[in-house]
Amino acid sequence: IAVNPFQKMDLYTPQCSKIYIGAKRTANPPHIFAVADIAYQSMVSYNADQCIVISGESGSGKTESAHLLVQQLTVLGKANNRTLQEKILLVNSLVEAFGNACTVINDNSSRFGKYLEMKFTCGGTVIGAQISEYLLEKSRVIHQALGERNFHIFYYVYAGLAERKK
């Protein structure tokens, strides 16, 4: 369950990430990094696929939690190179540009469901990821409620246009 504290917290630093790697579940407070570690260790130890569901109210931090989870899993999976880790993290941001929008409740609200499948070798090394989206709020393209905006991608494209084309 994702909960947004609506304030900056130092819970997601690289130092914090390290204390959850291989730690016993009771050794540290509950954390998204602990969830990633338990799933990763179970996958490697039992050679079994794992599934993590992130749920919460609008604006609760599901998108950010998913990003942190993927970040931790790429660290645990020792991506062969920095480029692969960056690609996995950046593709998530690209997909969000096409499916997130400003709403009355949240400036970066996901207007779609997302299924992210990370690919690992039998030894636990991350080798890739695949994102599938579903239930995209297509009506937003032609109509937005009062105080809401279209998908972010349209504003990114517009901002990149030459002044004479705007």
Backbone as ProteinMPNN parsed JSONL, in Angstrom:
{"seq_chain_A": "IAVNPFQKMDLYTPQCSKIYIGAKRTANPPHIFAVADIAYQSMVSYNADQCIVISGESGSGKTESAHLLVQQLTVLGKANNRTLQEKILLVNSLVEAFGNACTVINDNSSRFGKYLEMKFTCGGTVIGAQISEYLLEKSRVIHQALGERNFHIFYYVYAGLAERKK", "coords_chain_A": {"N_chain_A": [[0.861, -1.179, 0.0], [0.678, 2.098, -0.955], [1.559, 5.197, 0.456], [1.457, 8.647, 0.591], [3.504, 10.917, 2.184], [3.483, 13.624, 1.826], [5.675, 15.269, 2.155], [9.218, 15.91, 1.989], [11.357, 13.194, 2.478], [14.122, 11.409, 3.84], [14.266, 8.659, 3.007], [14.935, 7.154, 0.863], [17.522, 7.024, -0.037], [20.767, 6.079, -1.445], [22.249, 4.935, 0.646], [20.253, 4.081, 2.389], [19.055, 2.211, 0.772], [20.989, 0.194, 0.737], [20.897, -0.931, 3.332], [18.765, -2.639, 3.306], [19.352, -4.706, 1.632], [19.534, -8.082, 1.436], [18.857, -8.267, 4.113], [17.272, -9.458, 7.154], [13.747, -9.684, 7.411], [12.677, -8.584, 9.747], [14.689, -6.979, 10.666], [14.768, -4.314, 9.926], [12.681, -1.333, 9.596], [9.423, -1.529, 7.915], [9.505, -1.194, 4.344], [9.689, -0.063, 0.927], [11.995, -0.917, -0.321], [12.562, -3.187, 1.14], [10.473, -4.841, 0.355], [11.153, -5.213, -2.324], [13.588, -6.576, -1.963], [12.794, -8.942, -0.623], [11.149, -10.126, -2.572], [13.023, -10.447, -4.63], [14.998, -12.116, -3.417], [13.41, -14.376, -2.911], [12.742, -15.109, -5.516], [15.269, -15.815, -6.55], [16.141, -17.78, -4.679], [14.104, -19.757, -4.679], [13.704, -20.163, -7.323], [11.428, -19.13, -8.6], [8.826, -17.29, -10.14], [7.919, -13.952, -9.182], [5.47, -11.651, -7.922], [4.486, -8.324, -7.514], [2.138, -6.185, -6.225], [1.079, -2.893, -6.403], [-0.827, -0.679, -4.644], [-3.186, 1.929, -3.916], [-4.652, 5.106, -2.897], [-5.597, 7.822, -5.128], [-2.878, 9.846, -5.859], [-1.356, 8.838, -3.844], [1.18, 7.851, -4.15], [1.822, 5.695, -5.765], [3.022, 5.529, -8.329], [5.555, 6.613, -7.824], [6.404, 4.758, -5.921], [6.533, 2.46, -7.519], [8.603, 3.209, -9.215], [10.749, 3.364, -7.383], [10.834, 0.727, -6.559], [11.546, -0.64, -8.935], [14.012, 0.56, -9.317], [15.425, -0.434, -7.07], [15.299, -3.179, -7.605], [16.841, -3.319, -9.931], [19.295, -2.71, -8.874], [19.654, -4.872, -7.098], [19.582, -6.93, -8.966], [21.922, -6.563, -10.239], [22.478, -5.165, -12.773], [24.04, -5.724, -15.866], [25.367, -3.608, -17.021], [25.63, -0.05, -16.639], [24.107, 1.274, -18.501], [21.951, -0.444, -19.165], [20.523, -0.465, -16.735], [19.815, 2.255, -16.574], [18.241, 2.469, -18.903], [16.04, 0.814, -18.276], [14.941, 2.229, -16.131], [14.431, 4.705, -17.348], [12.609, 4.13, -19.433], [10.267, 3.727, -18.12], [9.618, 6.334, -17.308], [9.168, 7.466, -19.804], [6.892, 6.055, -20.71], [5.1, 6.961, -18.806], [4.858, 9.65, -19.546], [3.176, 9.482, -21.72], [0.885, 8.53, -20.527], [0.239, 9.824, -18.143], [-1.293, 12.576, -16.412], [-2.224, 15.913, -15.423], [-4.414, 16.249, -12.762], [-7.218, 17.308, -10.741], [-6.619, 16.404, -8.224], [-3.981, 15.447, -8.306], [-0.865, 16.292, -9.682], [0.566, 14.622, -11.323], [-0.868, 12.347, -12.242], [-1.45, 8.957, -12.878], [-3.131, 7.8, -15.648], [-3.83, 5.3, -16.434], [-3.457, 1.722, -16.288], [-0.629, -0.234, -15.367], [1.603, -2.794, -16.209], [4.529, -4.141, -15.308], [7.086, -6.145, -16.31], [9.924, -7.564, -15.224], [12.911, -8.973, -16.437], [15.007, -11.653, -15.614], [18.067, -13.539, -15.307], [18.626, -17.052, -14.573], [20.411, -16.969, -12.5], [19.82, -14.602, -11.292], [20.482, -12.136, -12.414], [19.544, -9.073, -13.78], [18.167, -8.693, -16.991], [16.551, -7.285, -18.632], [13.399, -5.57, -19.315], [9.834, -5.336, -19.605], [7.077, -3.388, -20.422], [3.603, -3.246, -20.113], [0.644, -1.593, -20.899], [-2.668, -0.764, -19.812], [-6.18, -0.04, -19.906], [-6.15, 2.731, -20.62], [-7.068, 6.08, -20.237], [-8.615, 7.164, -22.649], [-10.463, 9.111, -23.429], [-9.564, 11.498, -22.403], [-7.93, 12.684, -24.273], [-9.499, 14.19, -26.011], [-11.166, 15.617, -24.321], [-11.069, 17.33, -21.239], [-11.767, 17.506, -17.775], [-12.846, 20.373, -15.855], [-10.171, 22.249, -14.641], [-8.335, 20.268, -15.066], [-5.774, 18.624, -17.072], [-4.464, 17.625, -20.315], [-2.708, 14.626, -21.441], [0.709, 14.467, -20.402], [2.595, 14.26, -22.501], [1.716, 15.741, -24.726], [2.169, 18.386, -23.945], [4.916, 18.33, -23.612], [5.788, 17.901, -26.237], [4.781, 20.219, -27.47], [6.227, 22.178, -26.05], [8.724, 21.701, -27.103], [8.61, 22.603, -29.684], [9.588, 24.847, -32.309], [9.461, 28.381, -31.925], [8.086, 29.699, -34.013], [6.343, 27.758, -34.888], [4.49, 27.363, -32.982]], "CA_chain_A": [[0.0, 0.0, 0.0], [1.473, 3.321, -1.068], [1.041, 6.333, 1.199], [2.267, 9.84, 0.344], [3.594, 11.744, 3.401], [3.402, 15.016, 1.38], [6.868, 16.004, 2.552], [10.465, 15.261, 1.593], [11.901, 12.314, 3.51], [15.37, 10.761, 3.436], [14.051, 7.214, 3.128], [15.207, 6.494, -0.406], [18.913, 7.295, -0.413], [21.554, 4.865, -1.705], [22.618, 4.34, 1.927], [19.052, 3.39, 2.867], [18.892, 1.06, -0.117], [21.944, -0.847, 1.118], [20.583, -1.618, 4.591], [17.708, -3.632, 3.077], [19.835, -5.786, 0.767], [19.835, -9.33, 2.14], [18.55, -8.164, 5.542], [16.086, -10.163, 7.631], [12.579, -8.817, 7.313], [12.45, -7.903, 11.028], [15.869, -6.191, 11.027], [14.551, -2.904, 9.593], [11.262, -0.984, 9.453], [8.851, -1.833, 6.591], [10.007, -0.264, 3.333], [9.567, -0.556, -0.441], [13.23, -1.635, -0.622], [12.431, -4.519, 1.761], [9.574, -5.6, -0.52], [11.965, -5.588, -3.486], [14.575, -7.568, -1.555], [12.108, -10.216, -0.341], [10.74, -10.704, -3.858], [14.234, -10.852, -5.355], [15.592, -13.277, -2.747], [12.511, -15.515, -3.145], [12.891, -15.494, -6.922], [16.552, -16.487, -6.717], [16.224, -18.972, -3.812], [13.129, -20.788, -5.036], [13.59, -20.206, -8.78], [9.996, -18.948, -8.849], [8.402, -15.933, -10.483], [7.342, -13.174, -8.092], [4.565, -10.58, -8.365], [4.279, -7.28, -6.514], [1.023, -5.312, -6.581], [1.122, -1.61, -5.702], [-2.192, -0.168, -4.585], [-3.339, 3.113, -3.064], [-5.537, 6.183, -3.349], [-5.028, 8.755, -6.092], [-1.911, 10.742, -5.244], [-0.724, 8.208, -2.679], [2.58, 7.562, -4.414], [1.985, 4.4, -6.441], [3.984, 5.691, -9.415], [6.868, 6.774, -7.197], [6.743, 3.461, -5.314], [6.933, 1.561, -8.61], [9.926, 3.651, -9.66], [11.713, 2.963, -6.353], [10.896, -0.736, -6.601], [12.341, -0.992, -10.119], [15.375, 1.015, -9.027], [16.035, -1.389, -6.142], [15.445, -4.473, -8.285], [17.979, -3.253, -10.858], [20.493, -2.782, -8.026], [19.746, -6.261, -6.64], [19.833, -7.768, -10.133], [23.247, -6.225, -10.759], [22.42, -4.949, -14.221], [25.38, -5.924, -16.438], [26.006, -2.322, -17.259], [24.862, 1.13, -16.201], [23.184, 1.633, -19.572], [20.735, -1.249, -19.024], [19.8, 0.041, -15.569], [19.244, 3.546, -16.958], [17.174, 2.241, -19.883], [14.873, 0.278, -17.584], [14.349, 3.309, -15.346], [13.965, 5.781, -18.225], [11.457, 3.727, -20.227], [9.118, 3.939, -17.248], [9.29, 7.758, -17.408], [8.621, 7.703, -21.138], [5.52, 5.533, -20.721], [4.301, 7.861, -17.974], [4.576, 10.872, -20.302], [2.037, 9.191, -22.589], [-0.286, 8.088, -19.774], [-0.003, 10.605, -16.932], [-1.845, 13.9, -16.657], [-2.544, 16.731, -14.255], [-5.819, 16.204, -12.362], [-7.52, 18.19, -9.613], [-6.028, 15.819, -7.019], [-2.58, 15.06, -8.453], [-0.244, 16.878, -10.876], [1.196, 13.584, -12.143], [-1.752, 11.202, -12.043], [-1.462, 7.911, -13.912], [-4.477, 7.621, -16.191], [-3.804, 3.976, -17.047], [-2.851, 0.672, -15.486], [0.67, -0.587, -15.913], [2.161, -4.071, -15.804], [5.951, -4.147, -15.621], [7.696, -7.458, -16.132], [11.38, -7.511, -15.291], [13.483, -10.247, -16.877], [16.237, -12.012, -14.912], [18.643, -14.852, -15.603], [18.441, -18.012, -13.471], [21.29, -16.541, -11.412], [19.307, -13.381, -10.685], [20.954, -10.911, -13.07], [18.499, -8.455, -14.598], [18.586, -8.61, -18.395], [15.623, -6.453, -19.389], [12.071, -5.319, -18.747], [8.774, -5.107, -20.588], [5.93, -2.695, -19.832], [2.318, -3.313, -20.816], [-0.321, -0.678, -20.297], [-4.057, -1.129, -20.061], [-7.214, 0.89, -19.422], [-5.786, 4.131, -20.824], [-8.211, 6.99, -20.252], [-8.518, 7.759, -23.984], [-11.346, 10.277, -23.567], [-8.812, 12.678, -21.986], [-7.309, 13.287, -25.459], [-10.401, 15.179, -26.611], [-11.893, 16.405, -23.317], [-10.588, 17.278, -19.862], [-12.65, 18.158, -16.806], [-12.409, 21.687, -15.41], [-9.022, 22.201, -13.744], [-7.459, 19.16, -15.418], [-5.034, 18.813, -18.31], [-4.295, 16.463, -21.18], [-1.525, 13.842, -21.122], [1.936, 15.265, -20.373], [3.343, 14.188, -23.752], [1.311, 16.826, -25.619], [2.828, 19.609, -23.487], [6.344, 18.165, -23.894], [5.969, 18.109, -27.683], [4.533, 21.646, -27.717], [7.353, 22.952, -25.507], [9.892, 21.471, -27.964], [8.424, 23.208, -31.013], [10.169, 26.154, -32.576], [8.495, 29.454, -31.623], [7.253, 30.033, -35.179], [5.394, 26.683, -35.13], [3.545, 27.301, -31.848]], "C_chain_A": [[0.895, 1.226, 0.0], [0.781, 4.446, -0.308], [1.988, 7.502, 0.994], [2.309, 10.687, 1.617], [3.5, 13.243, 3.102], [4.521, 15.88, 1.955], [8.099, 15.208, 2.143], [10.989, 14.445, 2.765], [13.158, 11.63, 2.972], [15.287, 9.253, 3.601], [14.498, 6.446, 1.893], [16.608, 6.764, -0.923], [19.639, 5.99, -0.747], [21.974, 4.156, -0.407], [21.452, 3.548, 2.51], [18.814, 2.124, 2.043], [19.759, -0.104, 0.352], [21.537, -1.601, 2.382], [19.5, -2.683, 4.43], [18.182, -4.817, 2.236], [20.251, -6.99, 1.607], [19.514, -9.32, 3.619], [17.33, -9.017, 5.893], [14.929, -9.172, 7.644], [12.359, -8.013, 8.593], [13.606, -6.995, 11.442], [15.678, -4.693, 10.82], [13.054, -2.614, 9.536], [10.739, -1.364, 8.07], [9.265, -0.764, 5.575], [9.82, -0.889, 1.96], [10.833, -1.311, -0.856], [13.207, -3.036, -0.016], [11.538, -5.412, 0.912], [10.351, -6.096, -1.737], [12.943, -6.698, -3.107], [13.928, -8.931, -1.294], [11.704, -10.902, -1.644], [11.955, -11.225, -4.615], [14.841, -12.114, -4.745], [14.735, -14.527, -2.954], [12.641, -16.029, -4.573], [14.171, -16.31, -7.111], [16.598, -17.8, -5.929], [15.325, -20.114, -4.275], [12.955, -20.963, -6.541], [12.125, -20.091, -9.211], [9.703, -17.488, -9.171], [7.76, -15.264, -9.273], [6.47, -12.071, -8.686], [4.379, -9.604, -7.214], [3.17, -6.372, -7.034], [1.128, -4.046, -5.744], [-0.262, -0.994, -5.796], [-2.237, 1.054, -3.67], [-4.3, 4.106, -3.687], [-4.835, 7.022, -4.418], [-4.092, 9.705, -5.353], [-1.156, 10.128, -4.083], [0.737, 7.846, -2.916], [2.833, 6.227, -5.09], [3.047, 4.485, -7.533], [5.396, 5.813, -8.854], [7.318, 5.467, -6.552], [7.218, 2.479, -6.375], [8.33, 1.92, -9.106], [11.006, 3.194, -8.676], [11.907, 1.45, -6.347], [11.769, -1.205, -7.761], [13.798, -0.597, -9.901], [16.087, 0.003, -8.127], [16.254, -2.752, -6.802], [16.595, -4.457, -9.287], [19.293, -3.271, -10.084], [20.716, -4.228, -7.583], [20.135, -7.194, -7.784], [21.142, -7.457, -10.83], [23.248, -6.128, -12.282], [23.838, -4.968, -14.782], [26.113, -4.615, -16.695], [25.064, -1.204, -16.854], [23.801, 1.491, -17.246], [21.867, 0.854, -19.46], [19.895, -0.75, -17.864], [19.111, 1.361, -15.915], [18.095, 3.379, -17.937], [15.903, 1.753, -19.209], [14.17, 1.38, -16.803], [13.768, 4.413, -16.232], [12.738, 5.394, -19.045], [10.168, 3.914, -19.418], [8.664, 5.406, -17.333], [8.676, 8.095, -18.762], [7.171, 7.241, -21.224], [4.607, 6.451, -19.914], [3.959, 9.155, -18.704], [3.358, 10.693, -21.197], [0.769, 8.87, -21.806], [-0.579, 8.833, -18.491], [-0.493, 11.997, -17.311], [-2.087, 14.616, -15.338], [-4.046, 16.635, -13.998], [-6.013, 17.168, -11.192], [-6.791, 17.707, -8.353], [-4.503, 15.693, -7.104], [-2.015, 15.623, -9.756], [0.373, 15.839, -11.811], [0.411, 12.275, -11.998], [-1.687, 10.216, -13.203], [-2.896, 7.69, -14.358], [-4.567, 6.292, -16.928], [-3.254, 2.992, -16.023], [-1.557, 0.247, -16.155], [1.108, -1.932, -15.338], [3.608, -4.09, -16.262], [6.503, -5.526, -15.313], [9.206, -7.308, -16.307], [11.897, -8.905, -15.609], [14.833, -10.458, -16.189], [16.763, -13.342, -15.431], [18.347, -15.773, -14.418], [19.281, -17.626, -12.26], [20.868, -15.242, -10.759], [19.807, -12.082, -11.283], [19.84, -10.355, -13.953], [19.023, -8.307, -16.03], [17.63, -7.776, -19.237], [14.308, -6.269, -18.664], [11.086, -5.073, -19.882], [7.596, -4.469, -19.866], [4.716, -2.889, -20.725], [1.37, -2.359, -20.113], [-1.729, -1.132, -20.658], [-4.971, -0.065, -19.459], [-6.826, 2.361, -19.533], [-7.049, 4.97, -20.939], [-8.195, 7.795, -21.563], [-9.372, 9.012, -24.154], [-10.63, 11.573, -23.192], [-8.185, 13.397, -23.184], [-8.192, 14.388, -26.026], [-11.144, 16.038, -25.593], [-11.29, 16.21, -21.929], [-11.581, 18.007, -18.967], [-12.046, 19.503, -16.401], [-11.265, 21.54, -14.402], [-8.062, 21.066, -14.025], [-6.798, 19.425, -16.759], [-4.949, 17.51, -19.09], [-3.045, 15.689, -20.736], [-0.276, 14.704, -21.256], [2.633, 15.329, -21.732], [2.991, 15.335, -24.706], [2.005, 18.134, -25.243], [4.335, 19.533, -23.725], [6.628, 18.432, -25.364], [5.808, 19.588, -28.014], [5.711, 22.493, -27.24], [8.591, 22.802, -26.39], [9.773, 22.075, -29.334], [9.167, 24.532, -31.129], [9.071, 27.201, -32.381], [7.556, 29.74, -32.805], [6.197, 28.966, -35.466], [4.349, 26.564, -34.038], [2.278, 28.057, -32.14]], "O_chain_A": [[1.767, 1.369, 0.857], [-0.432, 4.625, -0.415], [3.194, 7.367, 1.2], [1.263, 11.133, 2.087], [3.442, 14.051, 4.03], [4.334, 17.07, 2.21], [8.036, 13.99, 1.972], [11.059, 14.929, 3.895], [13.24, 11.313, 1.786], [16.133, 8.643, 4.254], [14.446, 5.216, 1.876], [16.842, 6.733, -2.131], [19.176, 4.912, -0.373], [22.046, 2.928, -0.363], [21.648, 2.466, 3.062], [18.416, 1.091, 2.581], [19.313, -1.252, 0.363], [21.806, -2.797, 2.493], [19.328, -3.532, 5.305], [17.482, -5.825, 2.141], [21.2, -6.92, 2.389], [19.859, -10.268, 4.325], [16.469, -9.268, 5.05], [15.12, -7.975, 7.86], [11.899, -6.873, 8.529], [13.515, -6.312, 12.462], [16.35, -3.887, 11.464], [12.246, -3.537, 9.439], [11.531, -1.509, 7.139], [9.362, 0.418, 5.905], [9.795, -2.113, 1.835], [10.759, -2.244, -1.655], [13.769, -3.97, -0.589], [11.809, -6.604, 0.762], [10.224, -7.255, -2.134], [13.106, -7.659, -3.858], [14.465, -9.959, -1.704], [11.891, -12.108, -1.803], [11.919, -12.319, -5.177], [15.16, -13.064, -5.458], [15.271, -15.617, -3.152], [12.648, -17.237, -4.809], [14.159, -17.362, -7.751], [17.045, -18.82, -6.453], [15.722, -21.279, -4.267], [12.168, -21.795, -6.99], [11.648, -20.842, -10.062], [10.257, -16.575, -8.559], [7.135, -15.927, -8.444], [6.7, -11.617, -9.806], [4.142, -10.011, -6.077], [3.252, -5.853, -8.147], [1.251, -4.112, -4.521], [-0.803, -0.811, -6.886], [-1.42, 1.188, -2.76], [-4.708, 3.969, -4.841], [-3.618, 6.934, -4.585], [-4.469, 10.296, -4.341], [-0.395, 10.818, -3.405], [1.46, 7.561, -1.96], [3.933, 5.683, -5.002], [3.888, 3.593, -7.643], [6.324, 5.182, -9.359], [8.494, 5.111, -6.632], [8.187, 1.751, -6.165], [9.143, 1.038, -9.383], [12.054, 2.696, -9.088], [13.02, 0.959, -6.152], [12.63, -2.068, -7.588], [14.709, -1.342, -10.263], [17.227, -0.372, -8.397], [17.278, -3.397, -6.578], [17.258, -5.477, -9.476], [20.296, -3.788, -10.577], [21.828, -4.748, -7.679], [20.916, -8.128, -7.6], [21.441, -8.016, -11.885], [23.917, -6.893, -12.977], [24.733, -4.314, -14.247], [27.337, -4.544, -16.594], [23.854, -1.399, -16.742], [22.718, 1.96, -16.897], [20.792, 1.425, -19.64], [18.677, -0.624, -17.993], [17.942, 1.554, -15.58], [17.08, 4.067, -17.824], [14.81, 2.22, -19.528], [12.942, 1.46, -16.81], [12.731, 4.991, -15.905], [11.9, 6.251, -19.328], [9.113, 4.222, -19.974], [7.468, 5.683, -17.42], [7.765, 8.918, -18.847], [6.319, 7.956, -21.752], [3.464, 6.687, -20.303], [2.876, 9.705, -18.503], [2.596, 11.635, -21.411], [-0.324, 8.93, -22.369], [-1.551, 8.513, -17.806], [-0.162, 12.526, -18.372], [-2.145, 13.995, -14.277], [-4.855, 16.902, -14.887], [-5.051, 17.772, -10.718], [-6.394, 18.516, -7.515], [-3.812, 15.818, -6.092], [-2.616, 15.453, -10.817], [0.67, 16.144, -12.966], [0.977, 11.232, -11.669], [-1.85, 10.593, -14.364], [-3.773, 7.424, -13.537], [-5.286, 6.168, -17.919], [-2.659, 3.387, -15.02], [-1.413, 0.359, -17.372], [0.997, -2.174, -14.136], [3.887, -4.059, -17.46], [6.397, -6.012, -14.187], [9.695, -6.971, -17.385], [11.376, -9.898, -15.103], [15.686, -9.571, -16.178], [16.002, -14.17, -15.932], [17.869, -15.317, -13.38], [18.909, -17.92, -11.124], [21.479, -14.814, -9.78], [19.576, -11.018, -10.709], [19.265, -11.074, -14.77], [20.148, -7.863, -16.258], [17.868, -7.578, -20.428], [14.123, -6.747, -17.544], [11.465, -4.656, -20.976], [7.167, -4.953, -18.819], [4.792, -2.719, -21.942], [1.303, -2.322, -18.884], [-1.948, -1.793, -21.673], [-4.554, 0.711, -18.599], [-7.135, 3.153, -18.643], [-7.983, 4.61, -21.654], [-7.808, 8.964, -21.576], [-9.028, 9.886, -24.95], [-11.051, 12.647, -23.623], [-7.935, 14.601, -23.114], [-7.684, 15.415, -26.475], [-11.697, 17.077, -25.953], [-11.033, 15.086, -21.499], [-12.165, 19.013, -19.37], [-10.851, 19.73, -16.594], [-11.38, 20.797, -13.428], [-7.074, 20.902, -13.309], [-7.199, 20.327, -17.495], [-5.311, 16.441, -18.596], [-2.401, 16.066, -19.757], [-0.209, 15.574, -22.125], [3.208, 16.362, -22.075], [3.861, 15.844, -25.412], [2.387, 18.908, -26.121], [4.969, 20.549, -24.008], [7.598, 19.111, -25.699], [6.612, 20.148, -28.758], [6.142, 23.413, -27.934], [9.43, 23.703, -26.418], [10.744, 22.067, -30.092], [9.343, 25.243, -30.14], [7.897, 26.936, -32.64], [6.367, 29.994, -32.608], [5.25, 29.227, -36.207], [3.423, 25.759, -34.145], [1.381, 28.107, -31.298]]}, "name": "protein", "num_of_chains": 1, "seq": "IAVNPFQKMDLYTPQCSKIYIGAKRTANPPHIFAVADIAYQSMVSYNADQCIVISGESGSGKTESAHLLVQQLTVLGKANNRTLQEKILLVNSLVEAFGNACTVINDNSSRFGKYLEMKFTCGGTVIGAQISEYLLEKSRVIHQALGERNFHIFYYVYAGLAERKK"}
